[in-house]
PDB file of C-alpha atoms in Angstrom:
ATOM      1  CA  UNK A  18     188.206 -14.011  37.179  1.00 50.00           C
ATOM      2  CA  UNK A  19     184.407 -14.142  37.541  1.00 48.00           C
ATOM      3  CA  UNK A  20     182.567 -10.504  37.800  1.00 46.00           C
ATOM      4  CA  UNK A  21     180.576 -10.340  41.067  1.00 52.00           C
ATOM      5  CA  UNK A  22     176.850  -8.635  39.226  1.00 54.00           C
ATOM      6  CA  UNK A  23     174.925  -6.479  42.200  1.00 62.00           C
ATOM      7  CA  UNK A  24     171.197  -7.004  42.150  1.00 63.00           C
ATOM      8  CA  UNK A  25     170.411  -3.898  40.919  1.00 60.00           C
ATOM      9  CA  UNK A  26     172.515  -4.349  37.585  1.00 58.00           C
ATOM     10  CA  UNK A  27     170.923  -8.012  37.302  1.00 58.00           C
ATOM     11  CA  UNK A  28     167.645  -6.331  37.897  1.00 57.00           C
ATOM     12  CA  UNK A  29     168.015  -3.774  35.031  1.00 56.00           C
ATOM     13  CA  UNK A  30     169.184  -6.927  32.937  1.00 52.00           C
ATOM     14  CA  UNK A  31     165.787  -8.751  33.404  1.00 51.00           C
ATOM     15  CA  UNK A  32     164.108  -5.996  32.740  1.00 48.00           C
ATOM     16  CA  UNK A  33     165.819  -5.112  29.381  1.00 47.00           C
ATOM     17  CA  UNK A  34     164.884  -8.913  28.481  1.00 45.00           C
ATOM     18  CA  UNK A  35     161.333  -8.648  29.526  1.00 43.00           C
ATOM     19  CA  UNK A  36     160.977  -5.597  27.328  1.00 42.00           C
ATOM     20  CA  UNK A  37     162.579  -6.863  24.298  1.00 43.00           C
ATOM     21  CA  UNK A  38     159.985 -10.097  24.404  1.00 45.00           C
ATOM     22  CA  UNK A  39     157.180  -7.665  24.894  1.00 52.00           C
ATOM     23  CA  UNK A  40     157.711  -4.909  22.239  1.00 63.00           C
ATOM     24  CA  UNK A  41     157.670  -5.057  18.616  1.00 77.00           C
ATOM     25  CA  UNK A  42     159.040  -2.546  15.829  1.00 88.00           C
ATOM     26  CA  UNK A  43     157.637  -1.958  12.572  1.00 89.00           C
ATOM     27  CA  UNK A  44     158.604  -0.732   9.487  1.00 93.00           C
ATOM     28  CA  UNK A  45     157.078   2.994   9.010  1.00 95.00           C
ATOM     29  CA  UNK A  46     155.501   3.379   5.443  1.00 95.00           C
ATOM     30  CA  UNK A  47     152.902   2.729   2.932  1.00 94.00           C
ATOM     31  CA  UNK A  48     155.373  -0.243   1.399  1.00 93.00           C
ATOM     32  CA  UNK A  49     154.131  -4.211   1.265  1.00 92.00           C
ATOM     33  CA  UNK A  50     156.502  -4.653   4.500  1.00 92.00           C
ATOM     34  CA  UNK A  51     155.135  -1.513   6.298  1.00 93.00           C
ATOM     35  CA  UNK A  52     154.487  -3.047   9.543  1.00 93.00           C
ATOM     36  CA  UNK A  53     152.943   0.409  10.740  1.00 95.00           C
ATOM     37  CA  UNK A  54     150.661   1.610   8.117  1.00 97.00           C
ATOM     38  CA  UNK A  55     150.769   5.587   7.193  1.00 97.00           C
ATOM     39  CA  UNK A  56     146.720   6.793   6.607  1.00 97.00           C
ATOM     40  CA  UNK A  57     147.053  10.298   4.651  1.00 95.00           C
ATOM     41  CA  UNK A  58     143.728  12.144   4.047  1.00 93.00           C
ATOM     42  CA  UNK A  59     141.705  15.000   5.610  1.00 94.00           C
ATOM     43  CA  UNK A  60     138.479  15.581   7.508  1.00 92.00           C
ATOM     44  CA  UNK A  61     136.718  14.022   4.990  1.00 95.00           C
ATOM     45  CA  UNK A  62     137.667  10.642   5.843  1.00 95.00           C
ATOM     46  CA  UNK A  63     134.849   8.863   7.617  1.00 96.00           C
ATOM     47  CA  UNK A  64     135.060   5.776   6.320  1.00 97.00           C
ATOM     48  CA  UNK A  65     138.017   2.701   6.530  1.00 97.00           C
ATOM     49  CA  UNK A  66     138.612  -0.724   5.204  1.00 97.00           C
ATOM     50  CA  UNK A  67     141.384  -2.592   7.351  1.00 96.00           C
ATOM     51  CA  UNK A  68     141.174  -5.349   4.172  1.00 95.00           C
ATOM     52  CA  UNK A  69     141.409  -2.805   0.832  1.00 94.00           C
ATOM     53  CA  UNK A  70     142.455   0.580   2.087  1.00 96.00           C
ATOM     54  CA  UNK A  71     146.067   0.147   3.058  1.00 95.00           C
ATOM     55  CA  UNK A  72     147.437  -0.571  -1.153  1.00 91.00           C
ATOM     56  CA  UNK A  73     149.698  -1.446  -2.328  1.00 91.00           C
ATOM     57  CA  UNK A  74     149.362  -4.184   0.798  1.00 88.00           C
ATOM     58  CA  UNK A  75     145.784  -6.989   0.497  1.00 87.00           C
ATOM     59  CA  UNK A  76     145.225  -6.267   4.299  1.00 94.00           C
ATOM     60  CA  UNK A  77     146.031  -3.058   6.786  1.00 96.00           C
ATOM     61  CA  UNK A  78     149.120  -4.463   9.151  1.00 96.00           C
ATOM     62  CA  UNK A  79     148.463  -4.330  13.152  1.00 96.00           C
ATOM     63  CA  UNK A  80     149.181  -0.229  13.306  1.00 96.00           C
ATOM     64  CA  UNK A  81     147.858   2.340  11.788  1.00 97.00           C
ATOM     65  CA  UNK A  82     149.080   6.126  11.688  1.00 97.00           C
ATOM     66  CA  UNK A  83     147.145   8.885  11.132  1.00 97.00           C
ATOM     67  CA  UNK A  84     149.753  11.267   9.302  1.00 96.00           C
ATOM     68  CA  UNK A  85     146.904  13.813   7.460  1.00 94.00           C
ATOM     69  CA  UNK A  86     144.787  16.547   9.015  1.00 96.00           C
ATOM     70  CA  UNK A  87     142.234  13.578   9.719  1.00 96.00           C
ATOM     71  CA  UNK A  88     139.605  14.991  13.025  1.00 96.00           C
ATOM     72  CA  UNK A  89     136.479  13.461  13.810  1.00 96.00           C
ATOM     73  CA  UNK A  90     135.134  10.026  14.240  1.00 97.00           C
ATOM     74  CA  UNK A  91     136.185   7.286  11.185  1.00 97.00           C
ATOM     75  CA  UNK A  92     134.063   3.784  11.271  1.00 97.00           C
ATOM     76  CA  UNK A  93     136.474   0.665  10.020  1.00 97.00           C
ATOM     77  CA  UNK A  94     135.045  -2.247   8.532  1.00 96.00           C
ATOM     78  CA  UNK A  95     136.720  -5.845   7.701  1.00 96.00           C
ATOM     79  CA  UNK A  96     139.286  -6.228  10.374  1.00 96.00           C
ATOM     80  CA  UNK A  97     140.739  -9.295  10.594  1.00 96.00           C
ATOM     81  CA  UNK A  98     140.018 -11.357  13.170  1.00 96.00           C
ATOM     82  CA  UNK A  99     142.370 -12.178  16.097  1.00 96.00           C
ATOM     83  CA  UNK A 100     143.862  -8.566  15.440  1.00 96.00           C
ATOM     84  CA  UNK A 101     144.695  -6.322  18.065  1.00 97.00           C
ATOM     85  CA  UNK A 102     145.007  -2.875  16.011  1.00 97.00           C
ATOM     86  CA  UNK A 103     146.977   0.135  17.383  1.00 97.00           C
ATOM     87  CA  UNK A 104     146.042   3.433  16.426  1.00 98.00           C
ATOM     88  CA  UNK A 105     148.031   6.840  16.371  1.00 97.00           C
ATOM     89  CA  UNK A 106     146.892   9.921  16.077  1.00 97.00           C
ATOM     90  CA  UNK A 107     149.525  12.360  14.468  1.00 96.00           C
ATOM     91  CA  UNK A 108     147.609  14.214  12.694  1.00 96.00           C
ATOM     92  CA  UNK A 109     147.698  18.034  11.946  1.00 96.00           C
ATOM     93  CA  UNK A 110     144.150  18.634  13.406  1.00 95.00           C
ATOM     94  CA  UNK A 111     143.971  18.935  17.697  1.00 94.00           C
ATOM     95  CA  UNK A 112     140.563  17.905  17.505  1.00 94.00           C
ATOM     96  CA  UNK A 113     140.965  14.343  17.959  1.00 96.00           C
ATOM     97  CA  UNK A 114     139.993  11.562  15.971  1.00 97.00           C
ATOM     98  CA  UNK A 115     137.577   8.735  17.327  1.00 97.00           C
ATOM     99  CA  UNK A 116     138.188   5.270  15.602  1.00 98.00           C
ATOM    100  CA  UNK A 117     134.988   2.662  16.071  1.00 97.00           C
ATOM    101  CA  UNK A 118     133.503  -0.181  14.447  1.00 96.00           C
ATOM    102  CA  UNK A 119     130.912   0.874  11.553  1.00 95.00           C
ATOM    103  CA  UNK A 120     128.296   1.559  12.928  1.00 93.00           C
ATOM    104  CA  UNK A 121     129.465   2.201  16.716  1.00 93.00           C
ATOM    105  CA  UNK A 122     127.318  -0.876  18.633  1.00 93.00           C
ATOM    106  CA  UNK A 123     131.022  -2.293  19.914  1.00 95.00           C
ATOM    107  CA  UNK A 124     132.244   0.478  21.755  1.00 95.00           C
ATOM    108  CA  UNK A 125     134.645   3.459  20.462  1.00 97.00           C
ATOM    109  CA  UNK A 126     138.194   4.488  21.031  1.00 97.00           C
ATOM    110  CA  UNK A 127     139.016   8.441  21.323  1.00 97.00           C
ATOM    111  CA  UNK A 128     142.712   9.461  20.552  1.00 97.00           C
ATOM    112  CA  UNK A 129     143.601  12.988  21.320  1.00 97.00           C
ATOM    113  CA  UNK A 130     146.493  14.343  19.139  1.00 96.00           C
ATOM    114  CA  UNK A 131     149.579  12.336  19.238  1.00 97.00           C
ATOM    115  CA  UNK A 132     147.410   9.558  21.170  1.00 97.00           C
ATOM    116  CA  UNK A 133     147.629   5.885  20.901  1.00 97.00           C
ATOM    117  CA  UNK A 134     144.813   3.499  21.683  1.00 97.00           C
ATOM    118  CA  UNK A 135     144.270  -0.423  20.839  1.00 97.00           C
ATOM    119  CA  UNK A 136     141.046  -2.330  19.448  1.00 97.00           C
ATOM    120  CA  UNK A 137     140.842  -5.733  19.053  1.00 97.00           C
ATOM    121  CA  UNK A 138     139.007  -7.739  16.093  1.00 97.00           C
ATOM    122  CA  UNK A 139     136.948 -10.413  17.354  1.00 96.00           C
ATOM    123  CA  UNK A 140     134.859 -13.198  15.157  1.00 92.00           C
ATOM    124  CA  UNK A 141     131.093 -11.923  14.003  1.00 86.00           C
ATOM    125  CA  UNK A 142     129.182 -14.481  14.944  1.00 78.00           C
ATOM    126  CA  UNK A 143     126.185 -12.522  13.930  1.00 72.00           C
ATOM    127  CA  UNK A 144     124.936 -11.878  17.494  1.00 48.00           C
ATOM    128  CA  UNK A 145     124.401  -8.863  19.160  1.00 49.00           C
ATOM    129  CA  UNK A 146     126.501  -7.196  21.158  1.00 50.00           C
ATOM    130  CA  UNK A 147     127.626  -8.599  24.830  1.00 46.00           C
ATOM    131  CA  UNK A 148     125.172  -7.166  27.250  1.00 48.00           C
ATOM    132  CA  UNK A 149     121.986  -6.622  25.083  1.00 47.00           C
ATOM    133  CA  UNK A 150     119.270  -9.366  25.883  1.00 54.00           C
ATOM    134  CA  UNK A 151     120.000 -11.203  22.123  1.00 52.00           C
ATOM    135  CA  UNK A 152     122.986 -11.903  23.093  1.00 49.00           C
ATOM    136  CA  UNK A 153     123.677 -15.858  22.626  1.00 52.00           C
ATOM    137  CA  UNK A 154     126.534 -18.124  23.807  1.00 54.00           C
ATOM    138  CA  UNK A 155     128.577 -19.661  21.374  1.00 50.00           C
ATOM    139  CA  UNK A 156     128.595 -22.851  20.017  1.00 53.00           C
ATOM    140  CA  UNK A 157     131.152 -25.563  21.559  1.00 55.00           C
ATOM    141  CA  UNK A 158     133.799 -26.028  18.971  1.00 50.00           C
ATOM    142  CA  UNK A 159     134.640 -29.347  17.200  1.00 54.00           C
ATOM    143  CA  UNK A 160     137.481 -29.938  15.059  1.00 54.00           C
ATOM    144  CA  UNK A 161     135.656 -33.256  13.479  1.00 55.00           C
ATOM    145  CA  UNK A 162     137.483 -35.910  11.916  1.00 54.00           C
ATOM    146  CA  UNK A 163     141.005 -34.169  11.605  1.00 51.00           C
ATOM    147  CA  UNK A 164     141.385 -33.629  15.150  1.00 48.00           C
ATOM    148  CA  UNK A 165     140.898 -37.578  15.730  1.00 51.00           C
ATOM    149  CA  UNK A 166     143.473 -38.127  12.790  1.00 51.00           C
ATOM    150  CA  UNK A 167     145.885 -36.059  14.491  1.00 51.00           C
ATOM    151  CA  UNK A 168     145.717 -37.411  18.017  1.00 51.00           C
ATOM    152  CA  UNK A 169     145.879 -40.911  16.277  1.00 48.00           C
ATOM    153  CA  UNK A 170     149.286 -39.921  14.980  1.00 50.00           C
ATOM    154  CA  UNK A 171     151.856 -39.990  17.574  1.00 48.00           C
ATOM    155  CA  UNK A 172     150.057 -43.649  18.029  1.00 45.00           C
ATOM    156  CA  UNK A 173     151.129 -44.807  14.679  1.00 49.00           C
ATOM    157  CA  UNK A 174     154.351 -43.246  14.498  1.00 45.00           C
ATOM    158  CA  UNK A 175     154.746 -45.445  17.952  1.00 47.00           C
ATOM    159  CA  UNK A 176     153.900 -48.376  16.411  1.00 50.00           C
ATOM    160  CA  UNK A 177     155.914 -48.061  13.663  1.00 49.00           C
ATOM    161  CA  UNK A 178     158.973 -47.180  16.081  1.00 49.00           C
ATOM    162  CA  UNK A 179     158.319 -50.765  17.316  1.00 47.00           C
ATOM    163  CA  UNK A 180     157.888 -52.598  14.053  1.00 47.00           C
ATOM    164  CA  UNK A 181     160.873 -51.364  12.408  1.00 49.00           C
ATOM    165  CA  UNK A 182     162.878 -52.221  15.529  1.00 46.00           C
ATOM    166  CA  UNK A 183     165.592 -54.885  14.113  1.00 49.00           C
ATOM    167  CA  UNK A 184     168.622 -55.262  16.845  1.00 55.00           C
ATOM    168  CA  UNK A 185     166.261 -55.736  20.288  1.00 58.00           C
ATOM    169  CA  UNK A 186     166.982 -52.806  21.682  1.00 59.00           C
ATOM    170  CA  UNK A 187     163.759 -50.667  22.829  1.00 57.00           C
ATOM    171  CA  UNK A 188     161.999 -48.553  20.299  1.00 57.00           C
ATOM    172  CA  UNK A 189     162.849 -44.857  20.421  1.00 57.00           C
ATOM    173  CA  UNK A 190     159.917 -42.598  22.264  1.00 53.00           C
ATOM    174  CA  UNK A 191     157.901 -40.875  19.730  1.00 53.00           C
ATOM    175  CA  UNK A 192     158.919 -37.628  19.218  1.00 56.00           C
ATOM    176  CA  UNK A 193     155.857 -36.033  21.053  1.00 59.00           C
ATOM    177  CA  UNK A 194     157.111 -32.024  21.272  1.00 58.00           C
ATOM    178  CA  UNK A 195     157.580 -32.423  17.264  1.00 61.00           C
ATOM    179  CA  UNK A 196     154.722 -34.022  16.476  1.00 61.00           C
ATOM    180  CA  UNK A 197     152.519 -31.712  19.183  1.00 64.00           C
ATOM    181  CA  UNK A 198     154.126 -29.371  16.683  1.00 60.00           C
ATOM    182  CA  UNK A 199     153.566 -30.206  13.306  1.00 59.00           C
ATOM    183  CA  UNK A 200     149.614 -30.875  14.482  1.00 59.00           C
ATOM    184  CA  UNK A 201     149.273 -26.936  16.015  1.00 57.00           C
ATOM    185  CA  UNK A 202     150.411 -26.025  12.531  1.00 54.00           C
ATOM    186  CA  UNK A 203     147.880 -28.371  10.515  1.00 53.00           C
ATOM    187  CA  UNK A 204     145.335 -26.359  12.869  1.00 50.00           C
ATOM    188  CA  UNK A 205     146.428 -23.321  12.047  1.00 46.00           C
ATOM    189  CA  UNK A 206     146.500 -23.960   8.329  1.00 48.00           C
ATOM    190  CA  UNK A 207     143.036 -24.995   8.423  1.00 49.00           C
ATOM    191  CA  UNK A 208     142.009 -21.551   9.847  1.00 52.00           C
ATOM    192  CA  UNK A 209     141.191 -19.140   7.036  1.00 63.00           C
ATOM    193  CA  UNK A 210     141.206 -15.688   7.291  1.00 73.00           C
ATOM    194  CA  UNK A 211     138.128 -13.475   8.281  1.00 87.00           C
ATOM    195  CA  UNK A 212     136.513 -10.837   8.799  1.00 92.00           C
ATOM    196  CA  UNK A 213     135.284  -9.542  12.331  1.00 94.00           C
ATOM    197  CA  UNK A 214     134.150  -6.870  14.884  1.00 95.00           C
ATOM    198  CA  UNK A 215     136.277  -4.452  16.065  1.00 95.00           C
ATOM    199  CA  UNK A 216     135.843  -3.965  19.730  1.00 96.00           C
ATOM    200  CA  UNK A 217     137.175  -0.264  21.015  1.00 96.00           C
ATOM    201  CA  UNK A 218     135.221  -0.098  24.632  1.00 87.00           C
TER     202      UNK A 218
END
């Protein structure tokens, strides 16, 4: 017997799916795994480092909590780039708390008790900000002599299909989704980590 599903259940089933690809959950803590970083201190805390400040951890993970009696504004430094940070404000204080860049050139984000807001840590290219009249446009980028190695591979591995080919029968396609693959993740490897901006406008 196959159940008849009205369009309102299949409706609430596509939208359970869409949320599930779209929302993460972190670990709550100050432990290595702590996806969701607790930040204890008072009104003295001005000053952040997303790449020392959250020990026992090397780097602060994508959210940060503000769990102390933390008010005012607090300038963070060394985000890493290709970040988008989320900030929550649960701290003690109803004053608010006002996260920026050091510095404040790249726009700041205010988060009223129990708020949330998002910055995002883009590459410092050492220009000034988008707007001002310094302002330059990047460079084109060029991936130099490894990107030509790796578009040259799914041509060897082609020829080689070809030569080792024994009982007449055509040579098997390349595997191109694999090898697509294995050359994002040479790309990726090649990226090191660094530092950035932290845009909050």
């Amino acid at each position: 017997h196959q159940v008849e599903r009205s369009p309102a259940a299949a409706m609430r089933f596509s939208t359970c799916l869409f949320s599930c690809a779209l929302g993460s959950k972190y670990l709550i803590g100050r432990e290595m795994n702590s996806g969701a970083y607790e930040v204890y201190g008072d009104d003295s805390l001005t000053d952040f480092d997303l790449e020392k400040d959250c020990k026992p951890r090397n780097r602060c993970p994508p959210a940060l909590l503000f769990v102390g009696s933390q008010q005012g504004t607090i300038s963070m430094k060394n985000c890493e780039v290709g970040v988008l940070y989320t900030f929550i404000n649960k701290s003690s204080k109803d004053i608010g708390i006002i996260v920026q860049h050091e510095g404040g050139m790249w726009g700041a984000k205010s988060l009223a008790q129990f708020g949330v807001g998002q910055c995002f840590c883009y590459k410092d290219e050492g220009a000034a900000p988008a707007g001002s009249d310094d302002a330059e446009e990047p460079a084109p980028l060029d991936d130099g002599p490894a990107a030509a190695a790796d578009q040259a591979e799914p041509i060897e591995a082609e020829q080689s299909n070809t030569t080792n080919s024994t009982d007449g029968a055509p040579p098997a396609p390349a595997p191109k989704q694999q090898t697509q693959q294995t050359n994002n993740a040479r790309r990726m490897a090649r990226v090191p980590v660094e530092n950035g901006i932290l845009l909050c406008g």
